[in-house]
Amino acid sequence: MAKRNGDLTERDVETVLALTKGDREPEETNPLRDKSITGDFILNTHDGKAVKAKTPGQKEILEASAKNDIVFSIGPAGTGKTYTSVALAVKALKERKVNKIVLARPAVEAGETLGFLPGDLREKIDPYLRPLYDALEEMIEYDRLELHIAKGTIEIAPLAYMRGRTLNNSFVILDEAQNATNMQMKMFLTRIGFNSRAIITGDITQTDLSRKEESGLISIQNILKDIEGISFVYLDEKDVVRHKLVRDIIDAYERFENDNT
């Protein structure tokens, strides 16, 4: 890993340990093998850092996106779902496979009604979409990113603003999809037009919807499970690439929930 990446971090060591302890260590994704893993590289950031799939789950996202127009990436926080998806979108834009990137998130914390918040549209929605900006800013230098946003080549918007549109030649990402209702999920998926690809990410254990509203990400697993061209990728605590304690926290919550069901 040091030879491939140029350095070795504590996170790299934790990832290797997690892979060797887990039961999801297919031979071809073992980073300890003395060869370059084909298919794990996505792109270089604006400062030259290589963005690669670091876990089996992240590599599954790459492989599924290469073979399917719509991919659902479902798993806990810290597994790199959003970051990997944004990297794939930026790669597609740079390679001119798409003309536009559209990133959407449900602004459920504001009840999807942003009009009462102060400021212009971007100032209203920035707090809810900040994680998407953070990922983009790592991969595209700030001035170029601002130019892309100003020209509409990259669009970041609340899910509610997708209604009534058709997105052709686009790479579309719906992040935090566990906070989309069934109707919103259907609305989003039916926006996808010709020569477009989509990745929908979310954690079905952390929905902010009211009890009376079912998460569209939960029900969609049964609705679309047998449709060709749509793939579901499931990540778990073994794919967590944040602080080791995040993995322990996820394990602890799973044990608690299992003991109380």
mmCIF file of N, CA, C and O in Angstrom, residues 42-47 87-99 101 136 138-141 144 148 153:
data_model
loop_
_atom_site.group_PDB
_atom_site.id
_atom_site.type_symbol
_atom_site.label_atom_id
_atom_site.label_comp_id
_atom_site.label_asym_id
_atom_site.label_seq_id
_atom_site.Cartn_x
_atom_site.Cartn_y
_atom_site.Cartn_z
ATOM 1 N N ILE A 42 -9.710 5.373 -9.120
ATOM 2 C CA ILE A 42 -10.804 6.154 -9.698
ATOM 3 C C ILE A 42 -10.252 7.385 -10.424
ATOM 4 O O ILE A 42 -10.425 7.541 -11.626
ATOM 5 N N LEU A 43 -9.575 8.258 -9.683
ATOM 6 C CA LEU A 43 -9.004 9.461 -10.290
ATOM 7 C C LEU A 43 -7.992 10.082 -9.346
ATOM 8 O O LEU A 43 -7.864 9.646 -8.197
ATOM 9 N N ASN A 44 -7.287 11.082 -9.830
ATOM 10 C CA ASN A 44 -6.390 11.864 -8.985
ATOM 11 C C ASN A 44 -7.088 13.158 -8.572
ATOM 12 O O ASN A 44 -7.780 13.784 -9.384
ATOM 13 N N THR A 45 -6.893 13.567 -7.329
ATOM 14 C CA THR A 45 -7.441 14.833 -6.878
ATOM 15 C C THR A 45 -6.658 15.971 -7.515
ATOM 16 O O THR A 45 -5.633 15.753 -8.176
ATOM 17 N N HIS A 46 -7.115 17.202 -7.305
ATOM 18 C CA HIS A 46 -6.429 18.341 -7.931
ATOM 19 C C HIS A 46 -5.019 18.533 -7.409
ATOM 20 O O HIS A 46 -4.191 19.172 -8.060
ATOM 21 N N ASP A 47 -4.701 17.965 -6.230
ATOM 22 C CA ASP A 47 -3.332 18.068 -5.710
ATOM 23 C C ASP A 47 -2.526 16.790 -5.948
ATOM 24 O O ASP A 47 -1.465 16.597 -5.365
ATOM 25 N N ALA A 87 -16.561 10.722 -6.510
ATOM 26 C CA ALA A 87 -15.347 10.485 -7.305
ATOM 27 C C ALA A 87 -15.691 9.882 -8.666
ATOM 28 O O ALA A 87 -15.138 10.281 -9.698
ATOM 29 N N LEU A 88 -16.617 8.944 -8.685
ATOM 30 C CA LEU A 88 -17.033 8.333 -9.951
ATOM 31 C C LEU A 88 -17.711 9.362 -10.858
ATOM 32 O O LEU A 88 -17.519 9.353 -12.079
ATOM 33 N N ALA A 89 -18.493 10.251 -10.256
ATOM 34 C CA ALA A 89 -19.160 11.290 -11.044
ATOM 35 C C ALA A 89 -18.140 12.253 -11.645
ATOM 36 O O ALA A 89 -18.237 12.616 -12.836
ATOM 37 N N VAL A 90 -17.174 12.687 -10.857
ATOM 38 C CA VAL A 90 -16.145 13.604 -11.351
ATOM 39 C C VAL A 90 -15.325 12.930 -12.448
ATOM 40 O O VAL A 90 -14.983 13.551 -13.466
ATOM 41 N N LYS A 91 -15.020 11.655 -12.266
ATOM 42 C CA LYS A 91 -14.281 10.911 -13.288
ATOM 43 C C LYS A 91 -15.061 10.889 -14.605
ATOM 44 O O LYS A 91 -14.493 11.124 -15.679
ATOM 45 N N ALA A 92 -16.360 10.608 -14.524
ATOM 46 C CA ALA A 92 -17.189 10.561 -15.734
ATOM 47 C C ALA A 92 -17.233 11.920 -16.425
ATOM 48 O O ALA A 92 -17.203 12.006 -17.661
ATOM 49 N N LEU A 93 -17.282 13.006 -15.633
ATOM 50 C CA LEU A 93 -17.297 14.346 -16.213
ATOM 51 C C LEU A 93 -15.962 14.662 -16.877
ATOM 52 O O LEU A 93 -15.923 15.199 -17.992
ATOM 53 N N LYS A 94 -14.868 14.340 -16.199
ATOM 54 C CA LYS A 94 -13.542 14.620 -16.757
ATOM 55 C C LYS A 94 -13.302 13.843 -18.040
ATOM 56 O O LYS A 94 -12.636 14.338 -18.959
ATOM 57 N N GLU A 95 -13.829 12.636 -18.107
ATOM 58 C CA GLU A 95 -13.650 11.805 -19.298
ATOM 59 C C GLU A 95 -14.704 12.098 -20.356
ATOM 60 O O GLU A 95 -14.768 11.417 -21.380
ATOM 61 N N ARG A 96 -15.565 13.100 -20.087
ATOM 62 C CA ARG A 96 -16.604 13.554 -21.013
ATOM 63 C C ARG A 96 -17.601 12.450 -21.370
ATOM 64 O O ARG A 96 -18.172 12.437 -22.454
ATOM 65 N N LYS A 97 -17.801 11.542 -20.425
ATOM 66 C CA LYS A 97 -18.835 10.527 -20.595
ATOM 67 C C LYS A 97 -20.207 11.097 -20.264
ATOM 68 O O LYS A 97 -21.223 10.554 -20.684
ATOM 69 N N VAL A 98 -20.233 12.175 -19.474
ATOM 70 C CA VAL A 98 -21.457 12.917 -19.175
ATOM 71 C C VAL A 98 -21.158 14.403 -19.313
ATOM 72 O O VAL A 98 -19.996 14.822 -19.299
ATOM 73 N N ASN A 99 -22.195 15.201 -19.459
ATOM 74 C CA ASN A 99 -22.031 16.652 -19.586
ATOM 75 C C ASN A 99 -22.306 17.393 -18.287
ATOM 76 O O ASN A 99 -22.053 18.601 -18.206
ATOM 77 N N ILE A 101 -23.011 16.969 -13.733
ATOM 78 C CA ILE A 101 -23.145 16.242 -12.477
ATOM 79 C C ILE A 101 -24.263 16.892 -11.675
ATOM 80 O O ILE A 101 -24.285 18.118 -11.519
ATOM 81 N N LEU A 136 -16.373 17.276 -3.312
ATOM 82 C CA LEU A 136 -15.999 17.898 -4.585
ATOM 83 C C LEU A 136 -14.739 18.734 -4.452
ATOM 84 O O LEU A 136 -13.879 18.733 -5.344
ATOM 85 N N GLU A 138 -12.223 18.315 -2.645
ATOM 86 C CA GLU A 138 -11.007 17.507 -2.610
ATOM 87 C C GLU A 138 -10.565 17.105 -4.010
ATOM 88 O O GLU A 138 -9.384 16.872 -4.253
ATOM 89 N N MET A 139 -11.515 16.994 -4.924
ATOM 90 C CA MET A 139 -11.217 16.447 -6.249
ATOM 91 C C MET A 139 -11.055 17.503 -7.332
ATOM 92 O O MET A 139 -10.415 17.260 -8.349
ATOM 93 N N ILE A 140 -11.644 18.681 -7.132
ATOM 94 C CA ILE A 140 -11.582 19.754 -8.121
ATOM 95 C C ILE A 140 -11.117 21.022 -7.420
ATOM 96 O O ILE A 140 -11.657 21.384 -6.367
ATOM 97 N N GLU A 141 -10.118 21.677 -7.978
ATOM 98 C CA GLU A 141 -9.617 22.896 -7.346
ATOM 99 C C GLU A 141 -10.734 23.932 -7.245
ATOM 100 O O GLU A 141 -11.649 23.970 -8.076
ATOM 101 N N ARG A 144 -11.986 26.219 -10.219
ATOM 102 C CA ARG A 144 -12.622 25.441 -11.291
ATOM 103 C C ARG A 144 -13.978 24.909 -10.837
ATOM 104 O O ARG A 144 -14.932 24.874 -11.619
ATOM 105 N N HIS A 148 -17.575 25.575 -12.575
ATOM 106 C CA HIS A 148 -18.505 24.501 -12.948
ATOM 107 C C HIS A 148 -19.897 24.763 -12.356
ATOM 108 O O HIS A 148 -20.914 24.570 -13.034
ATOM 109 N N THR A 153 -22.578 23.145 -14.840
ATOM 110 C CA THR A 153 -22.014 21.834 -15.160
ATOM 111 C C THR A 153 -22.081 20.916 -13.955
ATOM 112 O O THR A 153 -22.239 19.700 -14.090
#
